[in-house]
């Protein structure tokens, strides 16, 4: 190491020793060291930094830690040199490992160095953009930047210099006065959101401030890439690329994600020739130690009284909270987060409004911020949440995360539990508590795969036309452009890398309103498309060659329309539920819930049962009924199981039944004890599959090479039920069930009711109708799956809703116009009036995008094509069985048709009834005693 490095490290040792009494919140204990006696792995990284930055780093964040071999965490050690050299980089690392600071450090070093060298300091322009998916995350980073900026500036003063680096935040909540101030005194580092960035690119004055941008940091990129917000951002980055004086260095920060290559390409985009821009990947996803375990309050989740299960759960949760400083409890629904907190406060005197709280998106901004401050300060013993705290604020005192139920993917699990022990060197402690047998299986596999380094893939939406419409409109508003330039800008963005000429022509046909009758529906042209006139022509643009294909904006209000209507997050609303005939108001439903309903479905509202008939705008019309509910009330809130984890569950079930066949329950228990699960979980899972095998045989368990179809006759309800076991997740099963149900309805000439879950789906038809569901599965053709799914969507509420969302995104329906704001319910009415007209148009971009989004992004058509292809090649078998009662593995599916499971007592009673039938058939409980265990483990 160079002498400057040794001298610096010696100074660092003295400062670290002097800081031994440091009481900063969350700061790790410093470790004095002898720089001559230790091998410092990252001295070269430290040497890259300007003296004031070095001093600040060592004293504030980078004190030597022997276990780490230096002053920087692994992602920082790798990323800082890359950013310093201007290399595009994806930094993938667990929460709390310093990846965001790694991105900023080299940038701050560069900016302070330049500011010191110049007599006038930095220009009045933006040098670095930090883009966050959440306003709260942008606010948090803004606050956290104040510490290094003030600290480094103070050390510059100590060295006799003068340098200042300004930073500010700009998003939808920034007031007009602050926005104007940014024009006069422009922040050198600007924190913003994807939506605000797209607005700034069209703001005539501020966009000029972006020409100087040299760095772009995209934080939590994994949470953006999988949805249209990320697609929107990817095109904005390409528009920035065209605007900026130099190609900005792109730095992406991601939690544990797969595939890394895809995330990196999404970040950096492509050049005009279609080649992926140069980049590096910093892969430090597994640098933190995890202490994960699955727990269950009992080894029998069926016959143990629900009150006893609940008491066991809350007693255990109370114990966990009491043995830790700060605990964050994740549930899968907002109502669940409220309920857990309410029960904790009701059962134990230890919790009150001062030391506990709840955080989710339905709460007021003030309440959320108060909870966030409490987490930062460490004053809250426990906070319950759903998804709103997966990303965002630092929680330095948090030392335990409890997940109630399944988070549905390994990536989500790691993201959530990674909030604990929010710094490198601290073990991430997470506990998952399952209260349902299906989720018990799911979570056991999830934790095992998390330990092995498995991560679910992120799927990026492909060529969304609605997002393209917004950006083409925006580029045309900013300036008249060559058509080829706009198309190249789109194609440089990863989601549009395969954007075909035909798709481009379809988009331009919509944007120019080149359809008879479209403008009569108040859908007007947004751009003009023409070749450049000669000099004496009416539309001559001297900066372009005569005859050059050009695109420009249409309409005097184009800029206002664009600025007030862009974005990808859909509005939502609640629907009034009315009784047909008398129009009696019965209550309200969230419109998301309507995605799950088909005509004839039965649901519970206010304790009464209603049959869904149809919807008109924001009104749902129903009939009273005594029939059993077909769709549970919580359905729309639940996260879907990831397709990749579902495949792993199928493999797990094959391995388990192989052991069950070869060595019985003892062999299964012995194997399960190698998983990160407690003994109750081991016994409950073993009992579930042993009862399944004894009741219906090992072939009744779905695996990676076997589908299972159970047929059960319900003579009391005069229904024939089919339970299709498929572990591939709710999106997959939603799509597959639509294909199967459509064929079953056709073959039986009967209405088929469908209920969907993560581990399969159920079909129900009148008892006097019968269909070979197994044959239907085998007859599916992967070549026609996409077209068949599209046909199955015709006339559905799902299609109507997504058409409204995409028509609004495409600016076909304007949310805001001339001071009037159209509510989501009003948007839906407009969409229903336009839908039939739009469907009759030839290759209409908004309709095609609506079908694409539903089929690809919501119903996982790629996964269905993959599995149906395997069925066709006989790589997956279909086993059918006629049974008197559902098998244990189908209990969850059967309750979807038997009762509204939001009513706990109903679900418990139904499950116990199913279980009693199974036990009666197999002759009582299996041998699950200690003697059996001893034999298996000898």
PDB file of N, CA, C and O in Angstrom, residues 9-22 29-33 58-59 63-64 71:
ATOM      1  N   UNK A   9      -4.458   5.474   7.218  1.00  0.00           N
ATOM      2  CA  UNK A   9      -4.952   4.431   8.102  1.00  0.00           C
ATOM      3  C   UNK A   9      -4.478   4.652   9.536  1.00  0.00           C
ATOM      4  O   UNK A   9      -5.187   4.352  10.485  1.00  0.00           O
ATOM      5  N   UNK A  10      -3.278   5.170   9.693  1.00  0.00           N
ATOM      6  CA  UNK A  10      -2.800   5.466  11.047  1.00  0.00           C
ATOM      7  C   UNK A  10      -3.674   6.543  11.689  1.00  0.00           C
ATOM      8  O   UNK A  10      -4.063   6.442  12.851  1.00  0.00           O
ATOM      9  N   UNK A  11      -3.984   7.584  10.897  1.00  0.00           N
ATOM     10  CA  UNK A  11      -4.885   8.617  11.423  1.00  0.00           C
ATOM     11  C   UNK A  11      -6.247   8.023  11.758  1.00  0.00           C
ATOM     12  O   UNK A  11      -6.870   8.375  12.760  1.00  0.00           O
ATOM     13  N   UNK A  12      -6.697   7.111  10.896  1.00  0.00           N
ATOM     14  CA  UNK A  12      -7.998   6.497  11.114  1.00  0.00           C
ATOM     15  C   UNK A  12      -8.017   5.701  12.402  1.00  0.00           C
ATOM     16  O   UNK A  12      -9.014   5.683  13.127  1.00  0.00           O
ATOM     17  N   UNK A  13      -6.902   5.028  12.693  1.00  0.00           N
ATOM     18  CA  UNK A  13      -6.836   4.238  13.920  1.00  0.00           C
ATOM     19  C   UNK A  13      -6.985   5.132  15.140  1.00  0.00           C
ATOM     20  O   UNK A  13      -7.691   4.804  16.096  1.00  0.00           O
ATOM     21  N   UNK A  14      -6.321   6.292  15.091  1.00  0.00           N
ATOM     22  CA  UNK A  14      -6.424   7.210  16.224  1.00  0.00           C
ATOM     23  C   UNK A  14      -7.850   7.742  16.371  1.00  0.00           C
ATOM     24  O   UNK A  14      -8.388   7.824  17.466  1.00  0.00           O
ATOM     25  N   UNK A  15      -8.456   8.104  15.215  1.00  0.00           N
ATOM     26  CA  UNK A  15      -9.816   8.637  15.290  1.00  0.00           C
ATOM     27  C   UNK A  15     -10.811   7.580  15.758  1.00  0.00           C
ATOM     28  O   UNK A  15     -11.741   7.854  16.496  1.00  0.00           O
ATOM     29  N   UNK A  16     -10.609   6.346  15.304  1.00  0.00           N
ATOM     30  CA  UNK A  16     -11.510   5.273  15.716  1.00  0.00           C
ATOM     31  C   UNK A  16     -11.419   5.036  17.207  1.00  0.00           C
ATOM     32  O   UNK A  16     -12.411   4.808  17.891  1.00  0.00           O
ATOM     33  N   UNK A  17     -10.193   5.090  17.725  1.00  0.00           N
ATOM     34  CA  UNK A  17     -10.011   4.898  19.164  1.00  0.00           C
ATOM     35  C   UNK A  17     -10.662   6.034  19.949  1.00  0.00           C
ATOM     36  O   UNK A  17     -11.302   5.816  20.981  1.00  0.00           O
ATOM     37  N   UNK A  18     -10.508   7.247  19.418  1.00  0.00           N
ATOM     38  CA  UNK A  18     -11.084   8.397  20.109  1.00  0.00           C
ATOM     39  C   UNK A  18     -12.603   8.367  20.094  1.00  0.00           C
ATOM     40  O   UNK A  18     -13.253   8.939  20.959  1.00  0.00           O
ATOM     41  N   UNK A  19     -13.147   7.687  19.098  1.00  0.00           N
ATOM     42  CA  UNK A  19     -14.615   7.651  18.951  1.00  0.00           C
ATOM     43  C   UNK A  19     -15.256   6.536  19.745  1.00  0.00           C
ATOM     44  O   UNK A  19     -16.439   6.264  19.587  1.00  0.00           O
ATOM     45  N   UNK A  20     -14.477   5.896  20.632  1.00  0.00           N
ATOM     46  CA  UNK A  20     -14.979   4.704  21.325  1.00  0.00           C
ATOM     47  C   UNK A  20     -16.231   4.994  22.131  1.00  0.00           C
ATOM     48  O   UNK A  20     -17.065   4.123  22.349  1.00  0.00           O
ATOM     49  N   UNK A  21     -16.393   6.248  22.554  1.00  0.00           N
ATOM     50  CA  UNK A  21     -17.586   6.588  23.332  1.00  0.00           C
ATOM     51  C   UNK A  21     -18.734   7.097  22.493  1.00  0.00           C
ATOM     52  O   UNK A  21     -19.699   7.602  23.017  1.00  0.00           O
ATOM     53  N   UNK A  22     -18.596   6.963  21.194  1.00  0.00           N
ATOM     54  CA  UNK A  22     -19.638   7.459  20.276  1.00  0.00           C
ATOM     55  C   UNK A  22     -20.991   6.868  20.625  1.00  0.00           C
ATOM     56  O   UNK A  22     -21.140   5.670  20.740  1.00  0.00           O
ATOM     57  N   UNK A  29     -19.786  -0.274  17.226  1.00  0.00           N
ATOM     58  CA  UNK A  29     -18.631   0.011  18.063  1.00  0.00           C
ATOM     59  C   UNK A  29     -17.377   0.080  17.197  1.00  0.00           C
ATOM     60  O   UNK A  29     -17.153  -0.778  16.354  1.00  0.00           O
ATOM     61  N   UNK A  30     -16.523   1.112  17.374  1.00  0.00           N
ATOM     62  CA  UNK A  30     -15.308   1.213  16.589  1.00  0.00           C
ATOM     63  C   UNK A  30     -14.262   0.212  17.074  1.00  0.00           C
ATOM     64  O   UNK A  30     -14.268  -0.215  18.224  1.00  0.00           O
ATOM     65  N   UNK A  31     -13.358  -0.145  16.170  1.00  0.00           N
ATOM     66  CA  UNK A  31     -12.306  -1.095  16.504  1.00  0.00           C
ATOM     67  C   UNK A  31     -10.954  -0.451  16.219  1.00  0.00           C
ATOM     68  O   UNK A  31     -10.546  -0.348  15.059  1.00  0.00           O
ATOM     69  N   UNK A  32     -10.215   0.032  17.261  1.00  0.00           N
ATOM     70  CA  UNK A  32      -8.862   0.537  17.020  1.00  0.00           C
ATOM     71  C   UNK A  32      -8.014  -0.583  16.416  1.00  0.00           C
ATOM     72  O   UNK A  32      -8.209  -1.756  16.705  1.00  0.00           O
ATOM     73  N   UNK A  33      -7.067  -0.211  15.566  1.00  0.00           N
ATOM     74  CA  UNK A  33      -6.250  -1.226  14.916  1.00  0.00           C
ATOM     75  C   UNK A  33      -4.884  -0.642  14.603  1.00  0.00           C
ATOM     76  O   UNK A  33      -4.676   0.566  14.561  1.00  0.00           O
ATOM     77  N   UNK A  58     -14.135   7.843   7.306  1.00  0.00           N
ATOM     78  CA  UNK A  58     -13.582   7.013   8.378  1.00  0.00           C
ATOM     79  C   UNK A  58     -14.236   7.345   9.711  1.00  0.00           C
ATOM     80  O   UNK A  58     -14.574   6.456  10.495  1.00  0.00           O
ATOM     81  N   UNK A  59     -14.439   8.625   9.945  1.00  0.00           N
ATOM     82  CA  UNK A  59     -15.001   9.015  11.238  1.00  0.00           C
ATOM     83  C   UNK A  59     -16.504   8.733  11.332  1.00  0.00           C
ATOM     84  O   UNK A  59     -17.005   8.394  12.396  1.00  0.00           O
ATOM     85  N   UNK A  63     -15.455   3.160   9.808  1.00  0.00           N
ATOM     86  CA  UNK A  63     -14.455   2.722  10.776  1.00  0.00           C
ATOM     87  C   UNK A  63     -14.051   1.280  10.522  1.00  0.00           C
ATOM     88  O   UNK A  63     -14.861   0.455  10.127  1.00  0.00           O
ATOM     89  N   UNK A  64     -12.793   1.003  10.756  1.00  0.00           N
ATOM     90  CA  UNK A  64     -12.247  -0.314  10.446  1.00  0.00           C
ATOM     91  C   UNK A  64     -12.954  -1.399  11.267  1.00  0.00           C
ATOM     92  O   UNK A  64     -13.108  -1.291  12.477  1.00  0.00           O
ATOM     93  N   UNK A  71     -12.593  -0.788   5.714  1.00  0.00           N
ATOM     94  CA  UNK A  71     -13.453   0.332   6.065  1.00  0.00           C
ATOM     95  C   UNK A  71     -14.781   0.330   5.311  1.00  0.00           C
ATOM     96  O   UNK A  71     -15.645   1.156   5.570  1.00  0.00           O
TER      97      UNK A  71
END
